[in-house]
Short mmCIF file of C-alpha atoms in Angstrom, two decimals:
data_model
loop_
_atom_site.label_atom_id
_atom_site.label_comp_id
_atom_site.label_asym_id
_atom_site.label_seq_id
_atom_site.Cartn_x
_atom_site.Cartn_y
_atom_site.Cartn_z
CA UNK A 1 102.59 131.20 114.06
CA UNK A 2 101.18 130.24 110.71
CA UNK A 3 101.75 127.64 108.05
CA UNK A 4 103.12 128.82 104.85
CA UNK A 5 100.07 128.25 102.62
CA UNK A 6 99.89 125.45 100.93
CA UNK A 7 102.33 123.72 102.80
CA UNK A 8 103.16 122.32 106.41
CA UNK A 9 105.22 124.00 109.11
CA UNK A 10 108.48 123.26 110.35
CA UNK A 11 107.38 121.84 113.85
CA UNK A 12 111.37 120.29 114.42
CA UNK A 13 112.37 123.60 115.94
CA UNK A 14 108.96 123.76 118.25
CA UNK A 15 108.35 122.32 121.92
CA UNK A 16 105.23 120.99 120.38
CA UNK A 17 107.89 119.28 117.82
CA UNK A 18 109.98 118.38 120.18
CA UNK A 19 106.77 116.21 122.41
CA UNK A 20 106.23 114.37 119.58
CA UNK A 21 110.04 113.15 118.82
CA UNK A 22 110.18 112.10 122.51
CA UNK A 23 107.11 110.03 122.21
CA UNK A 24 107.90 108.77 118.97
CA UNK A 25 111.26 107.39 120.69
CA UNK A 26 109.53 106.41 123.72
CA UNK A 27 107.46 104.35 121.29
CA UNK A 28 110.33 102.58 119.68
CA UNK A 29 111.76 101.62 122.84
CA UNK A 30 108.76 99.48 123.85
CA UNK A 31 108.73 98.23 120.20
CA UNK A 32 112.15 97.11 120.87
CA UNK A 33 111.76 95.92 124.26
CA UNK A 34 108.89 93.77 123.50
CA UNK A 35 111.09 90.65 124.64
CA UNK A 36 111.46 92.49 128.50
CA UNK A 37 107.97 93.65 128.75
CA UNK A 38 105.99 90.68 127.09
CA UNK A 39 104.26 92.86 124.79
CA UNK A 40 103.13 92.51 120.98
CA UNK A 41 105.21 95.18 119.30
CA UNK A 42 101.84 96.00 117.61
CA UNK A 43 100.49 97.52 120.26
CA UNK A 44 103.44 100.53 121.25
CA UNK A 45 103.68 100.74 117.06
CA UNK A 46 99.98 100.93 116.58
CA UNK A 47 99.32 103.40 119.70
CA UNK A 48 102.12 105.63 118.87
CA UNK A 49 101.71 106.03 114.99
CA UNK A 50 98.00 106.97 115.86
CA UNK A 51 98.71 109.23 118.98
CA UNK A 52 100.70 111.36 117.05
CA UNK A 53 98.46 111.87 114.21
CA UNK A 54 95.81 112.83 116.54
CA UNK A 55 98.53 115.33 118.37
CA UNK A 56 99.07 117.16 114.84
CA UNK A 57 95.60 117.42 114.03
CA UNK A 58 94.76 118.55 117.48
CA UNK A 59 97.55 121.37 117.30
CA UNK A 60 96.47 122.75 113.23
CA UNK A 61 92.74 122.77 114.43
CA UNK A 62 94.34 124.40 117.71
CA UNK A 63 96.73 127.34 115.99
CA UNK A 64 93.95 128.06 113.13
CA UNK A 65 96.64 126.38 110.86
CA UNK A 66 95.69 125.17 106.63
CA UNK A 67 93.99 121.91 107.63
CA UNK A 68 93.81 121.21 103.84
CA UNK A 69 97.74 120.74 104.25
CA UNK A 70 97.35 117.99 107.27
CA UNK A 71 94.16 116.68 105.21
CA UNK A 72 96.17 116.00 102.18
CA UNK A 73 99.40 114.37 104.42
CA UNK A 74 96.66 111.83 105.37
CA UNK A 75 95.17 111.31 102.61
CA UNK A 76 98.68 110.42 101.15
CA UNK A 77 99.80 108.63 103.80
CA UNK A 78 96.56 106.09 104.01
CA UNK A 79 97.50 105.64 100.46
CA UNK A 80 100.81 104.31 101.54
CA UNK A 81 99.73 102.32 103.91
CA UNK A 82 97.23 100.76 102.30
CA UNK A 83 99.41 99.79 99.40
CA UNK A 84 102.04 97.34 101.63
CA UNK A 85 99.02 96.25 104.00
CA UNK A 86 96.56 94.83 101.26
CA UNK A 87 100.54 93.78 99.61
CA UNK A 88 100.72 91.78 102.62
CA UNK A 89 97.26 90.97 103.40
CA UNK A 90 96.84 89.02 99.82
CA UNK A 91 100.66 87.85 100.17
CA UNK A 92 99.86 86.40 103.42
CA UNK A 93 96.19 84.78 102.30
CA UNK A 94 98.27 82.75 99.65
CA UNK A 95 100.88 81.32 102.13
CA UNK A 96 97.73 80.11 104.88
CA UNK A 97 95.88 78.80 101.16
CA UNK A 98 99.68 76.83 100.78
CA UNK A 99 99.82 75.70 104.30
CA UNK A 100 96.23 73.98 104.24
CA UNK A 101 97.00 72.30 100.91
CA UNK A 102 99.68 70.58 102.77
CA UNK A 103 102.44 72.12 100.62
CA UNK A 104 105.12 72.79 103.13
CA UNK A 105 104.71 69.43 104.71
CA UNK A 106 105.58 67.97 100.93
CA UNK A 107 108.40 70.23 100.94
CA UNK A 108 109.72 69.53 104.30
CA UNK A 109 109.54 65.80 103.26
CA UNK A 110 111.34 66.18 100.27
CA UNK A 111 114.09 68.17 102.16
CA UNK A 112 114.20 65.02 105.21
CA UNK A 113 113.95 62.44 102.32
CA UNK A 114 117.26 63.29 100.48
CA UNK A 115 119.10 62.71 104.24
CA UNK A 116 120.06 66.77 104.47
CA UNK A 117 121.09 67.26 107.78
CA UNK A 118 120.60 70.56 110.42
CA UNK A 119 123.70 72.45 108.21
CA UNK A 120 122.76 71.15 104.70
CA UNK A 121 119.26 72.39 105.70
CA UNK A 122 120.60 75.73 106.66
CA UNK A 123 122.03 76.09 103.67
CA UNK A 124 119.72 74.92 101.03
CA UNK A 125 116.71 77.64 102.47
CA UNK A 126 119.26 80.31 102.72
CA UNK A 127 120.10 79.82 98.89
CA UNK A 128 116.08 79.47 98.25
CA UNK A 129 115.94 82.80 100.27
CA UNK A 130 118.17 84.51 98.47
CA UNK A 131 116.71 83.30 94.71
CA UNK A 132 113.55 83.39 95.33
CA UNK A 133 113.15 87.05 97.19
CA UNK A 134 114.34 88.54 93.52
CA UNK A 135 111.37 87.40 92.04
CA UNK A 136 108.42 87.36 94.96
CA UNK A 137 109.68 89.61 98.14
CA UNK A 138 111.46 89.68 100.55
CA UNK A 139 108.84 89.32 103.22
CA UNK A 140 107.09 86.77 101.54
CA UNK A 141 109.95 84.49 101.10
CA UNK A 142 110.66 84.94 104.36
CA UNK A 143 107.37 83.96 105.91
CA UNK A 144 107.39 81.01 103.60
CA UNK A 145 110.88 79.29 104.36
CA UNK A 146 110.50 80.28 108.30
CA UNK A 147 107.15 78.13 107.91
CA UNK A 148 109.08 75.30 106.15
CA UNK A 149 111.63 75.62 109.10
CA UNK A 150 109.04 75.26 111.70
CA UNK A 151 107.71 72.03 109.86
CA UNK A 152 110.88 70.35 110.10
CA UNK A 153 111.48 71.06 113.69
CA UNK A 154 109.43 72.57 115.80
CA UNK A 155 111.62 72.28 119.10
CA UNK A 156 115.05 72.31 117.80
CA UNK A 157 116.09 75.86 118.87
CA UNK A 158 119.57 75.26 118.32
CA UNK A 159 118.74 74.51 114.70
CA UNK A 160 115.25 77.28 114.37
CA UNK A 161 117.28 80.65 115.57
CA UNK A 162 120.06 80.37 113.29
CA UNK A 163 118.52 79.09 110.24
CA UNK A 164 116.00 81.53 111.35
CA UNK A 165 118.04 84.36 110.92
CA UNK A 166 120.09 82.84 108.13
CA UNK A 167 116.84 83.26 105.75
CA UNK A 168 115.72 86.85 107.21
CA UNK A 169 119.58 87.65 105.89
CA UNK A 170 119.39 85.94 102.57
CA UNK A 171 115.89 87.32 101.97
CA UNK A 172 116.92 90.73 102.44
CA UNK A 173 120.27 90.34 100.61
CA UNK A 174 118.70 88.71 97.42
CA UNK A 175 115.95 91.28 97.33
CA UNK A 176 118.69 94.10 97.15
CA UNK A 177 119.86 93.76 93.60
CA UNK A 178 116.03 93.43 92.39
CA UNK A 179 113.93 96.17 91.91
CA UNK A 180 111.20 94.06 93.17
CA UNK A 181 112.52 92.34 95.83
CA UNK A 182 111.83 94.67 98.58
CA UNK A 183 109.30 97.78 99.10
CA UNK A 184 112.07 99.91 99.11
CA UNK A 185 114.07 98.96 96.00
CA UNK A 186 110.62 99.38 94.26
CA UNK A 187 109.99 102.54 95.25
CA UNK A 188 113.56 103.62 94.15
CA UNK A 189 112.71 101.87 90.93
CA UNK A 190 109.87 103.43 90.40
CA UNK A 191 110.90 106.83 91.46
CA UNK A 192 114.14 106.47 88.65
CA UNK A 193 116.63 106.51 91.48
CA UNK A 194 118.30 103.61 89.52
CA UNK A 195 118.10 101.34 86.31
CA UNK A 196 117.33 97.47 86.21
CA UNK A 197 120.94 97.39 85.75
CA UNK A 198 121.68 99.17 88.43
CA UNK A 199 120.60 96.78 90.60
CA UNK A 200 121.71 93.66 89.29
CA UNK A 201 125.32 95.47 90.10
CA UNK A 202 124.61 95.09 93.70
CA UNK A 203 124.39 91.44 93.14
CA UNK A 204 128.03 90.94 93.93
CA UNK A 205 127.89 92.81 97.28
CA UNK A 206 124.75 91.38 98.34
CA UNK A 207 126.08 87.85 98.13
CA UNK A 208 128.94 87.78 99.93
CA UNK A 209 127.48 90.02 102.82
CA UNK A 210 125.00 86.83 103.03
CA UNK A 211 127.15 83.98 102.51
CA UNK A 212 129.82 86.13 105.14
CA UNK A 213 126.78 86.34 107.89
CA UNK A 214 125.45 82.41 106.96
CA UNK A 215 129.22 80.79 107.74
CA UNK A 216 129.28 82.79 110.75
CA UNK A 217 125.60 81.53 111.62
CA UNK A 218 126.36 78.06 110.92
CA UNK A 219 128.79 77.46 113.17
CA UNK A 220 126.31 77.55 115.45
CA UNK A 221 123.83 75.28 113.83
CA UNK A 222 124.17 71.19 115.11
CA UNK A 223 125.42 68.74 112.66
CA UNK A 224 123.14 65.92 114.00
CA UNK A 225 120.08 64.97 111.10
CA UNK A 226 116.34 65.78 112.34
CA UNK A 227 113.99 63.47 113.09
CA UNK A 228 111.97 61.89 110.54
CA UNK A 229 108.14 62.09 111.95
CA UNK A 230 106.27 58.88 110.70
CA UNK A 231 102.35 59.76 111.00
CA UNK A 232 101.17 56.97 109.37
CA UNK A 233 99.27 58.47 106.26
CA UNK A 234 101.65 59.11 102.88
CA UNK A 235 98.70 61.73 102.52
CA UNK A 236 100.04 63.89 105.03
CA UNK A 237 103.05 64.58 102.98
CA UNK A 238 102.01 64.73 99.45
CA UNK A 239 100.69 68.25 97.98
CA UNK A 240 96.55 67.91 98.20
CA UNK A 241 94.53 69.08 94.79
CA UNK A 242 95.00 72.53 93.78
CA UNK A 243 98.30 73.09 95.77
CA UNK A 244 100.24 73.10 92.55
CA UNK A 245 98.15 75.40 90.66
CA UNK A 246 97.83 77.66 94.16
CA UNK A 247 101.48 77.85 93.86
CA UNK A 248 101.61 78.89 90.10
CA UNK A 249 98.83 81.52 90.98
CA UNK A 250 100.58 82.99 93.73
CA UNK A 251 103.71 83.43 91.43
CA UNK A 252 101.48 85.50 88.66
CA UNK A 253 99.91 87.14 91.34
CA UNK A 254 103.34 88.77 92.43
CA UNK A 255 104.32 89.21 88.69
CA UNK A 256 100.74 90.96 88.16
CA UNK A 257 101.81 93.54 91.04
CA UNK A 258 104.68 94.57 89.36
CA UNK A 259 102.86 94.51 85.70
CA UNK A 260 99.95 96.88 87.24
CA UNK A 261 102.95 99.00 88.66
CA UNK A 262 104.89 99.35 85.65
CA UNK A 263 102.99 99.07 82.51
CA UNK A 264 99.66 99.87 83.96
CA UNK A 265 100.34 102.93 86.50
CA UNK A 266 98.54 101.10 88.98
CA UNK A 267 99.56 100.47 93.01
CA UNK A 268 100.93 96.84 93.60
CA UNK A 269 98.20 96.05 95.53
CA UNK A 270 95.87 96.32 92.46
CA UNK A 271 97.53 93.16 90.79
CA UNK A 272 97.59 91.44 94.67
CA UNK A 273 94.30 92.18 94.73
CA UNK A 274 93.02 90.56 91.59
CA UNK A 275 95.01 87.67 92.13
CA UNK A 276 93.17 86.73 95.21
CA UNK A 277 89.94 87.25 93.42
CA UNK A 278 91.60 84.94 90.79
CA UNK A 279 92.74 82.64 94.14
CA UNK A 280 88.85 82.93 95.34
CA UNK A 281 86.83 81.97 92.19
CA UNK A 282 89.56 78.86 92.14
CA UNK A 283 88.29 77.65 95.67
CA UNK A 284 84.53 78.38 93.92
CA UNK A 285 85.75 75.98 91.16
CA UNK A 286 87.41 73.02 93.20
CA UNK A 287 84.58 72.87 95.41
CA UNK A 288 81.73 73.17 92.84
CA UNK A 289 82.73 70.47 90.31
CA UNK A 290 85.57 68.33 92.19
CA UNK A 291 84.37 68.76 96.13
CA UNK A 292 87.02 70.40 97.68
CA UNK A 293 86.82 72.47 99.77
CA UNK A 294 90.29 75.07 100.12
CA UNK A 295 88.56 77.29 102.78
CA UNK A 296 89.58 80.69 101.75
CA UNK A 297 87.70 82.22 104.26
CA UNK A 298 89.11 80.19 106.75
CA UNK A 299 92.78 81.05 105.26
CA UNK A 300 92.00 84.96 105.66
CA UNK A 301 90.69 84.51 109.38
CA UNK A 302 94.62 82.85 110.30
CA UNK A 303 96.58 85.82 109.11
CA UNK A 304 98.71 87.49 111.71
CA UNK A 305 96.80 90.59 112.06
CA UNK A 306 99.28 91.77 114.78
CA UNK A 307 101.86 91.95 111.75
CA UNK A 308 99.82 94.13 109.81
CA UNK A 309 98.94 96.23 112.50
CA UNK A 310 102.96 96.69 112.93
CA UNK A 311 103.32 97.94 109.64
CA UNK A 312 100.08 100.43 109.61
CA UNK A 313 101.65 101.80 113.18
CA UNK A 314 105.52 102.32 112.15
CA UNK A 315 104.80 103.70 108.52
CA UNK A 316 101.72 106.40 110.61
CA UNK A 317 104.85 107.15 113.53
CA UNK A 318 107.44 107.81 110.76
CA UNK A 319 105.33 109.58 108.38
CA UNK A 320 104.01 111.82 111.38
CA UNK A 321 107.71 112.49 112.30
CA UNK A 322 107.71 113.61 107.95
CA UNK A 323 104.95 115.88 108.19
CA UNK A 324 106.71 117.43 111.63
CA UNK A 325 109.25 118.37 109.22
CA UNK A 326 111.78 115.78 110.95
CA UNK A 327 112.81 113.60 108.19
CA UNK A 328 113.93 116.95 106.32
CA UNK A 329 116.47 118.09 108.28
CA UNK A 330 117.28 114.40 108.29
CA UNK A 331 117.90 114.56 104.74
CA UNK A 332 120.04 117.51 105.07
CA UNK A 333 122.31 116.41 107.50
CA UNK A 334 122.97 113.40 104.95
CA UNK A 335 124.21 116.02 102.29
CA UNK A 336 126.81 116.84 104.78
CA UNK A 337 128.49 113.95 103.68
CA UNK A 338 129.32 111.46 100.89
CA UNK A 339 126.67 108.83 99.78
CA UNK A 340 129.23 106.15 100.81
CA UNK A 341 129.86 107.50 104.35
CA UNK A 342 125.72 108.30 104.77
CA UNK A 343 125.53 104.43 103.47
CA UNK A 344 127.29 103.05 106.19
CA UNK A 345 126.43 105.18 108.72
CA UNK A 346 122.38 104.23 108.08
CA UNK A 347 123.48 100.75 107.35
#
């Protein structure tokens, strides 16, 4: 058995194919089941994207198969990867930078101050969700309003699920008729699968499956108001120095990903990246001539790392299942049928 040169073999009709599909699903099931087991989905996602890596380049250095074909499937795929996990990485930095400037207390306060109660609440962050994912992402906006939700109440499950779920819904909705609101639309974008236009045609559909799913939701949401937490200091709910410019810098910062993207040719990341060198030499400023102190460094050391570790195992596990030759027959099975049909069936 060899490898056609230059390119990979078709391991989806092998046993050796086969061993790697079952683990791959064997994976996924402990990824789902994290809730039953009481483990950190990172762990099957990471172990499984990794084991079969090692599995394929075990069985080309095996079989005397082109290693410069599984070399170059790496190389590519660390490329990947490392575009959405320094996306997320800087993305992430900025919200912890946020959090210890005290802006999401401010902004829960202003929400509690105009009297919204557990449904207006609901509402208003799914609308943010859905706005604001167009412009930033969806994962970010996400992260950001969930934070906000867990400032308001952090014990109210009744209230936390539901709205919970409401802005996962409206962040994923609103960053479906933007190119940039989701990895996915921008790699469609960028690969001329569709126009700007295009997109903003999807606009129609992507609000009413939202606003469909959020009446549903909030039916389920109490009507009661939360409680308003006196702690004594006005300081603790007022935006500390730098907080506004932080947020105007973490705005650019997502516009400079997609300006290095599309005018410049470069990866996201390479805009993320300079604006938290931009977010960095800001903290050098603040604390040099004004004496405070934004702790970066002590921003970076809070991210979730089990998050990123997620994403570096699932993209590894699928792309493996790519370079078995899976995700190809996968693709022809879906010319079988109309793009309408394939639509709904994946959706």
């Amino acid at each position: 058995m060899r490898a056609v040169e230059g390119h990979a073999i078709d391991l989806a009709v092998e046993p050796f194919g086969w061993l790697l599909l079952v683990i791959f699903i064997v994976g996924y099931y402990f990824i789902a089941a994290e809730e039953k087991y009481h483990i950190n989905k990172a762990k099957p996602a990471l172990f499984t994207g990794t084991l079969l890596f090692m599995l394929l380049g075990g069985y080309y250095a095996y079989n005397g198969l082109n290693m410069a074909v599984f070399e170059n499937e790496i190389a590519h795929l660390i490329l990947e990867i490392a575009e959405i996990f320094f996306f997320l990485f800087v993305a992430m930095t900025y919200i912890e930078a946020l959090i210890e400037r005290n802006v999401f207390n401010a902004l829960k306060e202003k929400l509690i101050s105009r009297g919204y109660g557990y449904r207006q609440l609901f509402w208003v962050t799914g609308v943010m969700a859905f706005f604001i994912s167009p412009v930033a992402d969806n994962l970010t906006t996400a992260l950001i309003l969930s934070t906000v939700l867990i400032t308001i109440d952090k014990t109210n499950k009744a209230f936390l699920v539901p709205a919970a779920i409401n802005i996962v819904v409206a962040a994923n909705a609103g960053g479906a008729w933007s190119p940039f609101g989701d990895i996915t639309t921008l790699m469609a974008w960028t690969a001329n699968k569709g126009t700007f236009i295009d997109f903003i045609f999807l606009f129609p559909s992507a609000i009413i499956g939202w606003v469909i799913t959020a009446f549903l939701l909030s039916r389920f949401v109490p009507e009661d108001h939360p409680v308003k937490e006196v702690e004594g200091s006005a300081e603790d709910n007022k935006i500390l120095k730098g907080g506004r410019v932080i947020i105007f810098m973490g705005v650019m910062t997502i516009a400079l990903a997609v300006i290095s993207k599309q005018i410049m040719h470069l990866p996201p990341m390479w805009g993320m990246l300079f604006g938290l060198s931009v977010l960095k030499l800001y903290a050098y400023t603040l604390k040099r001539h004004h004496d405070v102190d934004i702790q970066i460094y002590s921003s970076v050391s809070k991210i979730e790392n089990d998050t990123l570790l997620f994403f570096f195992g699932i993209l590894a596990a699928v792309g493996a299942l790519h370079f078995a030759g899976f995700l190809g027959h996968a693709v022809k099975l879906y010319d079988m049928f109309s793009p309408t049909a394939v639509n709904i069936g994946v959706g």
